[in-house]
Tab-separated table of C-alpha atoms in Angstrom:
chain	number	residue	atom	x	y	z
M	1	MET	CA	25.363	-230.810	35.325
M	2	PHE	CA	27.859	-228.068	34.393
M	3	LEU	CA	27.393	-226.481	37.828
M	4	HIS	CA	27.644	-229.845	39.585
M	5	GLU	CA	30.978	-230.664	37.957
M	6	GLY	CA	32.036	-227.059	38.455
M	7	GLY	CA	31.622	-227.579	42.202
M	8	HIS	CA	34.051	-230.506	42.158
M	9	PHE	CA	36.433	-228.500	39.957
M	10	LEU	CA	36.526	-225.420	42.205
M	11	ALA	CA	36.874	-227.468	45.394
M	12	ALA	CA	39.797	-229.393	43.882
M	13	LYS	CA	41.485	-226.151	42.832
M	14	LEU	CA	40.922	-224.749	46.326
M	15	PHE	CA	43.028	-227.571	47.793
M	16	LYS	CA	45.580	-227.420	44.964
M	17	ILE	CA	44.536	-230.765	43.463
M	18	ARG	CA	45.230	-231.139	39.766
M	19	VAL	CA	42.179	-231.546	37.491
M	20	GLU	CA	43.237	-233.230	34.261
M	21	LYS	CA	39.921	-232.986	32.405
M	22	PHE	CA	36.638	-231.103	32.711
M	23	ALA	CA	34.051	-232.818	30.478
M	24	LEU	CA	30.501	-231.774	29.721
M	25	PHE	CA	28.852	-235.026	28.548
M	26	PHE	CA	30.820	-238.259	28.299
M	27	ASP	CA	33.438	-238.818	25.615
M	28	PRO	CA	34.201	-242.536	25.134
M	29	TRP	CA	36.565	-243.060	22.126
M	30	PHE	CA	36.273	-239.448	20.889
M	31	ASN	CA	34.914	-235.999	21.712
M	32	LEU	CA	33.263	-233.181	19.782
M	33	VAL	CA	35.418	-230.306	21.055
M	34	SER	CA	38.480	-230.130	23.274
M	35	PHE	CA	41.042	-227.487	24.193
M	36	LYS	CA	43.720	-226.934	26.812
M	37	PRO	CA	44.671	-223.356	27.729
M	38	LYS	CA	48.332	-222.470	28.016
M	39	LYS	CA	49.812	-222.873	31.481
M	40	SER	CA	46.841	-225.003	32.512
M	41	ASP	CA	46.773	-228.630	33.626
M	42	THR	CA	43.138	-229.037	32.605
M	43	LYS	CA	41.728	-230.081	29.236
M	44	TYR	CA	38.148	-228.882	28.616
M	45	VAL	CA	36.017	-231.298	26.612
M	46	LEU	CA	32.555	-231.438	25.042
M	47	GLY	CA	31.587	-235.099	24.799
M	48	TRP	CA	29.107	-236.721	22.431
M	49	LEU	CA	27.196	-238.939	24.889
M	50	PRO	CA	24.692	-236.731	26.805
M	51	LEU	CA	24.557	-238.759	30.004
M	52	GLY	CA	26.022	-236.142	32.310
M	53	GLY	CA	29.635	-235.069	32.676
M	54	TYR	CA	32.708	-235.519	34.840
M	55	VAL	CA	35.970	-234.044	36.081
M	56	LYS	CA	39.052	-236.269	35.986
M	57	ILE	CA	40.975	-235.576	39.159
M	58	SER	CA	44.574	-236.707	39.412
M	59	GLY	CA	45.240	-239.565	41.814
M	60	MET	CA	41.644	-240.712	42.109
M	61	ILE	CA	39.838	-243.860	40.923
M	62	ASP	CA	36.808	-242.534	39.069
M	63	GLU	CA	34.847	-243.024	35.831
M	64	SER	CA	38.057	-242.903	33.788
M	65	MET	CA	39.339	-246.080	35.520
M	66	ASP	CA	42.894	-244.797	35.040
M	67	THR	CA	44.585	-247.478	37.138
M	68	GLU	CA	47.991	-246.922	35.536
M	69	GLN	CA	48.288	-243.533	37.185
M	70	MET	CA	47.573	-245.122	40.563
M	71	LYS	CA	50.640	-247.373	40.160
M	72	GLN	CA	52.943	-244.321	40.081
M	73	PRO	CA	54.455	-242.708	43.199
M	74	VAL	CA	52.068	-240.356	45.022
M	75	GLN	CA	52.484	-236.709	44.008
M	76	PRO	CA	51.658	-233.756	46.315
M	77	TRP	CA	49.091	-232.379	43.827
M	78	GLU	CA	47.099	-235.621	43.679
M	79	PHE	CA	43.750	-236.339	45.292
M	80	ARG	CA	45.111	-239.341	47.194
M	81	ALA	CA	47.835	-237.170	48.775
M	82	LYS	CA	45.347	-234.881	50.514
M	83	PRO	CA	43.796	-235.327	53.974
M	84	ALA	CA	40.490	-237.216	54.088
M	85	TRP	CA	38.504	-234.106	55.115
M	86	GLN	CA	39.697	-232.216	52.010
M	87	ARG	CA	38.856	-235.165	49.767
M	88	LEU	CA	35.406	-235.352	51.373
M	89	ILE	CA	34.742	-231.679	50.599
M	90	VAL	CA	35.800	-232.216	46.976
M	91	MET	CA	33.415	-235.163	46.678
M	92	LEU	CA	30.439	-233.317	48.176
M	93	ALA	CA	31.050	-229.978	46.458
M	94	GLY	CA	28.969	-230.853	43.380
M	95	VAL	CA	25.974	-231.870	45.486
M	96	ILE	CA	26.276	-228.708	47.596
M	97	VAL	CA	26.352	-226.511	44.469
M	98	ASN	CA	23.260	-228.261	43.069
M	99	PHE	CA	21.352	-227.771	46.300
M	100	ILE	CA	22.345	-224.126	46.745
M	101	MET	CA	21.558	-223.373	43.087
M	102	ALA	CA	18.071	-224.882	43.409
M	103	LEU	CA	17.305	-222.787	46.481
M	104	PHE	CA	18.641	-219.667	44.738
M	105	ILE	CA	16.439	-220.301	41.687
M	106	TYR	CA	13.356	-220.788	43.877
M	107	ALA	CA	14.158	-217.500	45.632
M	108	MET	CA	14.515	-215.645	42.324
M	109	ILE	CA	11.230	-217.130	41.045
M	110	LEU	CA	9.467	-215.645	44.073
M	111	PHE	CA	11.261	-212.313	43.618
M	112	VAL	CA	10.374	-212.010	39.911
M	113	TRP	CA	6.894	-213.562	39.762
M	114	GLY	CA	5.768	-213.701	43.366
M	115	LYS	CA	3.347	-216.431	44.369
M	116	THR	CA	-0.208	-216.717	43.067
M	117	PHE	CA	-2.453	-219.472	44.383
M	118	VAL	CA	-5.995	-220.446	45.269
M	119	PRO	CA	-6.304	-220.875	49.055
M	120	ILE	CA	-7.873	-224.253	49.712
M	121	GLU	CA	-10.731	-222.676	51.668
M	122	ASN	CA	-11.654	-220.749	48.484
M	123	VAL	CA	-12.422	-223.998	46.644
M	124	LYS	CA	-16.103	-223.324	47.285
M	125	ASP	CA	-17.463	-226.341	45.395
M	126	GLY	CA	-15.222	-228.595	47.473
M	127	PHE	CA	-13.929	-231.940	46.265
M	128	LYS	CA	-15.283	-235.141	44.755
M	129	PHE	CA	-14.300	-238.315	46.648
M	130	ASN	CA	-14.342	-241.896	45.392
M	131	GLU	CA	-15.970	-244.824	47.195
M	132	ILE	CA	-12.796	-245.701	49.134
M	133	ALA	CA	-12.464	-242.126	50.424
M	134	GLN	CA	-16.130	-242.145	51.433
M	135	GLN	CA	-15.517	-245.294	53.479
M	136	TYR	CA	-13.168	-243.170	55.607
M	137	GLY	CA	-15.893	-240.563	56.083
M	138	PHE	CA	-15.180	-238.080	53.302
M	139	ARG	CA	-18.243	-236.653	51.538
M	140	ASP	CA	-18.591	-234.874	48.191
M	141	GLY	CA	-18.183	-231.136	48.738
M	142	ASP	CA	-15.793	-231.512	51.703
M	143	ILE	CA	-12.773	-229.196	51.788
M	144	PRO	CA	-9.699	-230.742	53.516
M	145	LEU	CA	-8.177	-228.159	55.865
M	146	CYS	CA	-5.466	-230.094	57.688
M	147	THR	CA	-4.297	-233.427	59.016
M	148	ASP	CA	-2.837	-234.205	62.418
M	149	GLU	CA	0.561	-233.179	61.004
M	150	VAL	CA	0.024	-230.728	58.103
M	151	ALA	CA	-2.188	-227.700	57.419
M	152	PHE	CA	-3.261	-227.284	53.770
M	153	THR	CA	-2.978	-223.894	52.124
M	154	ARG	CA	-3.612	-224.559	48.424
M	155	PHE	CA	-4.814	-227.101	45.882
M	156	ASP	CA	-4.183	-225.617	42.460
M	157	ASN	CA	-1.065	-227.145	40.931
M	158	THR	CA	0.719	-230.478	40.643
M	159	GLN	CA	2.914	-229.885	43.680
M	160	SER	CA	0.101	-228.766	45.985
M	161	ILE	CA	-2.090	-231.676	44.851
M	162	GLY	CA	0.777	-234.070	45.592
M	163	ASN	CA	1.265	-232.501	49.021
M	164	VAL	CA	-2.404	-233.002	49.931
M	165	TYR	CA	-2.383	-236.633	48.765
M	166	ARG	CA	0.882	-237.318	50.604
M	167	ALA	CA	-0.349	-235.782	53.845
M	168	ILE	CA	-3.683	-237.639	53.784
M	169	SER	CA	-1.958	-240.937	52.971
M	170	GLU	CA	0.217	-240.626	56.090
M	171	ALA	CA	-2.361	-239.057	58.419
M	172	THR	CA	-4.256	-240.610	61.305
M	173	SER	CA	-6.864	-237.832	61.171
M	174	CYS	CA	-8.054	-235.190	58.725
M	175	THR	CA	-10.199	-232.125	59.403
M	176	VAL	CA	-12.553	-231.045	56.605
M	177	LEU	CA	-14.889	-228.108	56.154
M	178	ARG	CA	-18.391	-229.479	55.541
M	179	ASN	CA	-21.356	-227.129	55.114
M	180	GLY	CA	-19.503	-224.417	56.998
M	181	LYS	CA	-18.540	-226.662	59.925
M	182	GLU	CA	-15.273	-228.431	60.705
M	183	VAL	CA	-15.464	-232.224	60.890
M	184	THR	CA	-12.554	-234.472	61.927
M	185	LEU	CA	-12.208	-237.882	60.292
M	186	THR	CA	-10.124	-240.844	61.463
M	187	LEU	CA	-7.634	-242.264	58.933
M	188	PRO	CA	-5.375	-245.371	59.026
M	189	GLY	CA	-2.082	-243.483	58.604
M	190	ASN	CA	-0.608	-245.898	56.062
M	191	MET	CA	-2.474	-245.476	52.769
M	192	ASN	CA	-0.543	-245.925	49.518
M	193	MET	CA	-0.380	-242.562	47.744
M	194	LEU	CA	0.171	-244.147	44.310
M	195	ASP	CA	-2.950	-246.264	44.730
M	196	MET	CA	-4.926	-243.216	45.847
M	197	MET	CA	-3.972	-241.343	42.680
M	198	LYS	CA	-4.392	-244.205	40.202
M	199	TYR	CA	-7.868	-245.282	41.337
M	200	LYS	CA	-10.632	-244.708	38.785
M	201	PRO	CA	-11.822	-242.232	39.866
M	202	PRO	CA	-8.907	-241.016	42.037
M	203	PHE	CA	-9.226	-240.681	45.822
M	204	MET	CA	-10.136	-237.010	45.470
M	205	LEU	CA	-10.449	-234.405	42.722
M	206	GLU	CA	-11.794	-230.892	42.499
M	207	LEU	CA	-15.570	-231.122	42.303
M	208	MET	CA	-16.702	-229.571	39.037
M	209	PRO	CA	-20.454	-229.069	38.513
M	210	SER	CA	-21.641	-230.394	35.157
M	211	VAL	CA	-22.759	-226.990	33.858
M	212	ILE	CA	-21.588	-226.595	30.255
M	213	ASP	CA	-19.436	-223.552	29.620
M	214	SER	CA	-19.340	-223.642	25.809
M	215	VAL	CA	-20.283	-225.852	22.857
M	216	VAL	CA	-18.111	-226.431	19.770
M	217	ALA	CA	-19.911	-225.669	16.511
M	218	GLY	CA	-20.743	-228.823	14.548
M	219	SER	CA	-19.956	-231.090	17.508
M	220	ALA	CA	-22.102	-233.916	18.859
M	221	ALA	CA	-23.472	-231.575	21.527
M	222	ALA	CA	-24.368	-228.874	19.002
M	223	LYS	CA	-26.168	-231.357	16.744
M	224	VAL	CA	-28.650	-232.318	19.474
M	225	GLY	CA	-29.221	-228.760	20.683
M	226	ILE	CA	-27.099	-228.679	23.841
M	227	LYS	CA	-26.137	-225.092	24.705
M	228	ALA	CA	-23.899	-223.199	27.105
M	229	GLY	CA	-25.503	-223.059	30.533
M	230	ASP	CA	-27.157	-226.463	30.205
M	231	LYS	CA	-26.350	-229.083	32.816
M	232	VAL	CA	-25.819	-232.808	32.205
M	233	VAL	CA	-27.758	-234.664	34.917
M	234	GLY	CA	-27.828	-238.182	33.479
M	235	PHE	CA	-25.567	-240.531	31.508
M	236	ASN	CA	-27.026	-243.768	30.091
M	237	GLY	CA	-29.704	-243.827	32.771
M	238	LYS	CA	-27.343	-243.019	35.646
M	239	ASN	CA	-27.860	-239.780	37.581
M	240	ILE	CA	-24.833	-237.504	37.609
M	241	SER	CA	-24.239	-233.985	38.877
M	242	THR	CA	-20.567	-233.305	38.220
M	243	TRP	CA	-18.087	-233.164	35.378
M	244	ASN	CA	-16.063	-235.723	37.363
M	245	GLU	CA	-18.848	-238.303	37.006
M	246	PHE	CA	-19.280	-237.511	33.312
M	247	THR	CA	-15.548	-238.126	32.745
M	248	LEU	CA	-15.725	-241.395	34.704
M	249	GLU	CA	-18.606	-242.682	32.550
M	250	LYS	CA	-16.654	-241.796	29.396
M	251	SER	CA	-13.636	-243.719	30.697
M	252	ARG	CA	-15.879	-246.755	31.128
M	253	LEU	CA	-16.956	-246.441	27.486
M	254	ALA	CA	-13.280	-246.348	26.481
M	255	GLU	CA	-12.698	-249.565	28.451
M	256	MET	CA	-15.613	-251.187	26.612
M	257	LEU	CA	-14.130	-250.194	23.257
M	258	ASN	CA	-10.749	-251.585	24.252
M	259	LYS	CA	-12.309	-254.834	25.435
M	260	LYS	CA	-14.191	-255.242	22.160
M	261	ALA	CA	-10.928	-254.679	20.293
M	262	SER	CA	-9.034	-257.223	22.425
M	263	ASP	CA	-11.781	-259.822	21.898
M	264	MET	CA	-11.212	-259.854	18.134
M	265	ASP	CA	-9.167	-262.710	16.684
M	266	HIS	CA	-5.715	-261.851	15.322
M	267	ARG	CA	-6.763	-262.248	11.683
M	268	THR	CA	-9.566	-259.718	12.043
M	269	MET	CA	-7.245	-257.389	13.927
M	270	LEU	CA	-4.652	-257.529	11.129
M	271	GLN	CA	-7.322	-256.872	8.533
M	272	ARG	CA	-8.457	-253.800	10.444
M	273	VAL	CA	-4.898	-252.539	10.895
M	274	PHE	CA	-4.095	-252.832	7.176
M	275	SER	CA	-7.416	-251.263	6.251
M	276	HIS	CA	-6.654	-248.372	8.661
M	277	THR	CA	-9.658	-249.117	10.876
M	278	PRO	CA	-8.075	-250.624	14.016
M	279	GLY	CA	-10.117	-251.301	17.117
M	280	CYS	CA	-13.530	-252.894	17.354
M	281	SER	CA	-15.912	-253.074	14.409
M	282	PRO	CA	-17.616	-249.865	13.211
M	283	LYS	CA	-20.977	-251.314	14.271
M	284	ASP	CA	-19.753	-252.117	17.808
M	285	SER	CA	-18.011	-248.760	18.064
M	286	LEU	CA	-21.129	-246.838	16.992
M	287	ALA	CA	-23.298	-248.716	19.514
M	288	ILE	CA	-20.909	-247.932	22.363
M	289	ARG	CA	-20.443	-244.302	21.312
M	290	THR	CA	-24.183	-243.630	21.130
M	291	VAL	CA	-25.189	-242.545	24.622
M	292	THR	CA	-28.300	-241.248	26.311
M	293	LEU	CA	-27.893	-237.958	28.164
M	294	ALA	CA	-30.357	-236.218	30.449
M	295	VAL	CA	-29.842	-232.487	30.010
M	296	ALA	CA	-31.338	-229.805	32.266
M	297	HIS	CA	-31.821	-226.471	30.480
M	298	LYS	CA	-31.682	-222.986	31.982
M	299	ASP	CA	-35.489	-222.733	31.940
M	300	GLY	CA	-35.755	-225.799	34.183
M	301	SER	CA	-36.892	-228.264	31.521
M	302	ILE	CA	-35.114	-231.605	31.140
M	303	ASP	CA	-34.578	-233.405	27.814
M	304	THR	CA	-33.452	-236.968	27.228
M	305	LEU	CA	-31.152	-236.924	24.198
M	306	LYS	CA	-29.476	-239.603	22.082
M	307	VAL	CA	-25.965	-238.368	21.369
M	308	GLN	CA	-23.342	-239.955	19.139
M	309	LEU	CA	-19.920	-239.152	20.571
M	310	ASP	CA	-17.033	-238.854	18.130
M	311	ALA	CA	-14.214	-241.405	17.752
M	312	GLN	CA	-12.359	-239.829	20.708
M	313	LEU	CA	-15.562	-240.005	22.794
M	314	SER	CA	-15.785	-236.227	22.824
M	315	LEU	CA	-19.128	-234.505	23.365
M	316	GLY	CA	-17.819	-231.231	21.998
M	317	ALA	CA	-18.761	-229.316	25.145
M	318	THR	CA	-16.383	-227.769	27.671
M	319	TRP	CA	-16.481	-227.048	31.369
M	320	THR	CA	-14.533	-224.257	33.030
M	321	ALA	CA	-11.988	-225.681	35.455
M	322	SER	CA	-13.079	-224.766	38.962
M	323	ARG	CA	-9.676	-223.388	39.876
M	324	GLU	CA	-10.084	-220.708	37.191
M	325	LYS	CA	-13.158	-219.215	38.864
M	326	TYR	CA	-12.006	-219.276	42.479
M	327	GLU	CA	-10.583	-216.166	44.126
M	328	LYS	CA	-6.794	-216.167	44.065
M	329	THR	CA	-4.223	-214.749	46.453
M	330	HIS	CA	-1.010	-213.116	45.203
M	331	ILE	CA	2.054	-212.459	47.343
M	332	ASN	CA	4.960	-210.263	46.208
M	333	TYR	CA	8.442	-210.687	47.674
M	334	SER	CA	11.232	-208.158	48.019
M	335	PHE	CA	14.722	-209.262	47.011
M	336	LEU	CA	15.715	-210.000	50.617
M	337	ALA	CA	12.405	-211.592	51.626
M	338	ALA	CA	12.565	-213.924	48.610
M	339	PHE	CA	15.569	-215.810	50.019
M	340	PRO	CA	14.072	-217.251	53.225
M	341	ALA	CA	10.814	-217.933	51.383
M	342	GLY	CA	12.704	-219.633	48.535
M	343	VAL	CA	14.720	-221.748	50.976
M	344	LYS	CA	11.550	-222.806	52.816
M	345	HIS	CA	9.835	-223.707	49.541
M	346	GLY	CA	12.856	-225.593	48.185
M	347	VAL	CA	13.334	-227.572	51.405
M	348	GLY	CA	9.633	-228.491	51.300
M	349	VAL	CA	9.940	-229.726	47.712
M	350	PHE	CA	13.062	-231.696	48.654
M	351	LYS	CA	11.380	-233.350	51.648
M	352	GLY	CA	8.391	-234.335	49.511
M	353	TYR	CA	10.671	-235.797	46.846
M	354	ILE	CA	12.579	-237.884	49.399
M	355	ASP	CA	9.366	-239.046	51.046
M	356	ASP	CA	7.933	-240.225	47.718
M	357	LEU	CA	11.046	-242.234	46.840
M	358	LYS	CA	9.739	-245.153	48.885
M	359	TYR	CA	7.238	-245.761	46.082
M	360	LEU	CA	10.082	-246.518	43.653
M	361	PHE	CA	10.369	-249.903	45.340
M	362	THR	CA	6.798	-250.811	44.393
M	363	LYS	CA	5.683	-252.305	41.070
M	364	ASP	CA	3.974	-249.107	39.911
M	365	GLY	CA	6.794	-246.933	41.206
M	366	ALA	CA	9.420	-248.894	39.262
M	367	LYS	CA	7.443	-248.285	36.068
M	368	SER	CA	7.725	-244.536	36.645
M	369	ILE	CA	11.538	-244.542	36.429
M	370	GLY	CA	12.496	-242.669	33.263
M	371	SER	CA	15.375	-240.896	31.563
M	372	PHE	CA	15.449	-237.985	29.122
M	373	GLY	CA	11.957	-238.662	27.777
M	374	ALA	CA	10.451	-238.579	31.253
M	375	ILE	CA	12.317	-235.374	32.104
M	376	GLY	CA	11.314	-233.778	28.804
M	377	SER	CA	7.660	-234.587	29.403
M	378	LEU	CA	7.740	-232.424	32.548
M	379	PHE	CA	8.194	-229.275	30.479
M	380	PRO	CA	5.090	-227.530	29.070
M	381	THR	CA	4.300	-227.641	25.346
M	382	THR	CA	4.330	-223.835	25.185
M	383	TRP	CA	7.278	-221.864	26.534
M	384	ASP	CA	6.810	-220.549	30.062
M	385	TRP	CA	9.838	-219.014	31.766
M	386	GLN	CA	8.446	-219.449	35.259
M	387	ARG	CA	7.666	-223.124	34.662
M	388	PHE	CA	11.086	-223.605	33.043
M	389	TRP	CA	12.918	-222.253	36.087
M	390	GLU	CA	10.727	-224.204	38.516
M	391	LEU	CA	11.591	-227.444	36.718
M	392	THR	CA	15.275	-226.473	36.478
M	393	ALA	CA	15.364	-225.992	40.252
M	394	PHE	CA	13.563	-229.298	40.818
M	395	ILE	CA	15.959	-231.193	38.530
M	396	SER	CA	18.905	-229.601	40.376
M	397	LEU	CA	17.471	-230.924	43.646
M	398	MET	CA	17.040	-234.373	42.099
M	399	LEU	CA	20.646	-234.377	40.896
M	400	ALA	CA	21.837	-233.362	44.357
M	401	PHE	CA	19.961	-236.185	46.028
M	402	MET	CA	20.752	-238.864	43.448
M	403	ASN	CA	24.463	-238.048	43.522
M	404	VAL	CA	24.678	-238.206	47.293
M	405	LEU	CA	23.245	-241.739	47.414
M	406	PRO	CA	25.832	-244.162	48.897
M	407	ILE	CA	26.359	-246.021	45.627
M	408	PRO	CA	29.934	-246.660	44.424
M	409	ALA	CA	30.764	-244.478	41.378
M	410	LEU	CA	28.486	-241.713	42.693
M	411	ASP	CA	29.684	-238.878	44.902
M	412	GLY	CA	27.823	-240.403	47.825
M	413	GLY	CA	29.678	-243.686	47.445
M	414	HIS	CA	33.064	-241.960	47.497
M	415	ALA	CA	31.930	-239.838	50.467
M	416	LEU	CA	30.847	-242.954	52.369
M	417	PHE	CA	34.277	-244.540	51.972
M	418	LEU	CA	35.939	-241.283	53.062
M	419	VAL	CA	33.762	-241.058	56.188
M	420	ALA	CA	34.696	-244.669	56.964
M	421	GLU	CA	38.350	-243.731	56.529
M	422	VAL	CA	38.001	-240.809	58.942
M	423	VAL	CA	36.292	-243.009	61.538
M	424	THR	CA	38.540	-246.083	61.235
M	425	ARG	CA	41.703	-244.177	60.261
M	426	ARG	CA	42.257	-246.856	57.627
M	427	LYS	CA	42.279	-246.084	53.933
M	428	PRO	CA	40.491	-248.584	51.613
M	429	SER	CA	42.877	-250.360	49.254
M	430	GLU	CA	43.090	-249.212	45.659
M	431	LYS	CA	41.994	-252.682	44.508
M	432	PHE	CA	38.858	-252.421	46.657
M	433	MET	CA	38.103	-248.938	45.302
M	434	GLU	CA	38.574	-250.160	41.734
M	435	MET	CA	36.143	-253.055	42.253
M	436	ALA	CA	33.626	-250.767	43.982
M	437	GLU	CA	33.826	-248.287	41.080
M	438	LYS	CA	33.227	-251.033	38.500
M	439	THR	CA	30.297	-252.420	40.488
M	440	GLY	CA	28.718	-249.006	40.878
M	441	MET	CA	29.142	-248.109	37.219
M	442	THR	CA	27.603	-251.428	36.147
M	443	PHE	CA	24.599	-250.826	38.391
M	444	LEU	CA	24.135	-247.273	37.105
M	445	LEU	CA	24.389	-248.337	33.453
M	446	LEU	CA	21.782	-251.055	34.013
M	447	LEU	CA	19.540	-248.536	35.773
M	448	MET	CA	19.933	-246.101	32.874
M	449	ALA	CA	19.106	-248.855	30.377
M	450	TYR	CA	15.971	-249.697	32.360
M	451	ALA	CA	14.955	-246.005	32.473
M	452	ILE	CA	15.398	-245.653	28.699
M	453	PHE	CA	13.386	-248.849	28.178
M	454	ASN	CA	10.567	-247.367	30.305
M	455	ASP	CA	10.673	-244.207	28.171
M	456	ILE	CA	10.354	-246.244	24.974
M	457	ILE	CA	7.438	-248.248	26.360
M	458	HIS	CA	5.701	-245.140	27.636
M	459	PHE	CA	5.983	-243.063	24.475
M	460	ALA	CA	5.464	-245.931	22.034
M	461	PHE	CA	2.351	-247.304	23.689
């Protein structure tokens, strides 16, 4: 935000427009810190409301709603006294700085850390597809190579996973590697990516064989003699062969527990809450948590075991994520080579972000709108400088795009009116600009309130 407002500030100074205030965070009624250097027209302020920041430019209707100033005669150092093309540059300068900064950060990430990834063809176990995906011709173990528009290179982080889902959702064909041969499948070209990802199980996931990597001492698995190297081949009488299927069956148990809890009358529920035993009855819970597993041992023998999962439905056994065992590729970048690669990567991220915005206008997409809580949840629980800078660059791109939207009170709204002025050679009236600013600010405040409400709902429940 500091850099965004700094862009407006520097552009205004370039055209000799007076900046009355440079504020980091908003400062209604009072501020935390303020100072004004000698021989300067600008007061620098640290506000108390962390919802962004602003620069107050003389002779402009903005967040300050200083209409009294607009009633005075026009001064040569005011925003309204300058040509439309200069005012347009001032309005877009913050967005331009955000965009350039994001691309620079991506370039420096590649220069410092390089790029390490698992090529999609190295995902030797392939992928697990749900019933809907199989209706389109996908089969467990397939490796997607490309669509009619996009070639896949990796599938080992959130962004690459999103790229694969996005491409398949929009594709009319997809080529997969199946048993060493390429097979082309026909797709509808208009699948909903959010639906694909929220299905239980999702449209596609990395296929993870159900071979147990380790067993926690004293866990449910340890108590019945399950050991590392064993393979779970059955769950409550149903044949399974992957960790994906095991996880799906556990999710169904969780749904059963929740249903039992919701079936209780309110009086019983209150009694359980105050006695610190919420949920369904201990007897019902124990019955649901006691499962029958078929376990294949290293020596080829198969045992049928009664296992009592813990309250979190944990078996106490772990599987190694497939992506950890696949051969990785690492690319180093020189300082100069990092810039075109960083620009290409940043533009790709930006295009994906814009493409996914259409889902905001769906019911599920609207629920995903968040504020500080949602942004904070993007950052890892343990400090990781590379992840920190990747998210900083992404947020800078988001700010650039959101601010350029043609909404009054945002930079894009002001820019739209300036473009209209250039085309029509007619300047909008100050009364119109004042009403547009109020309308835009009202909309943005309501949107912020909705985002904060979503955060509260998400983290409380």
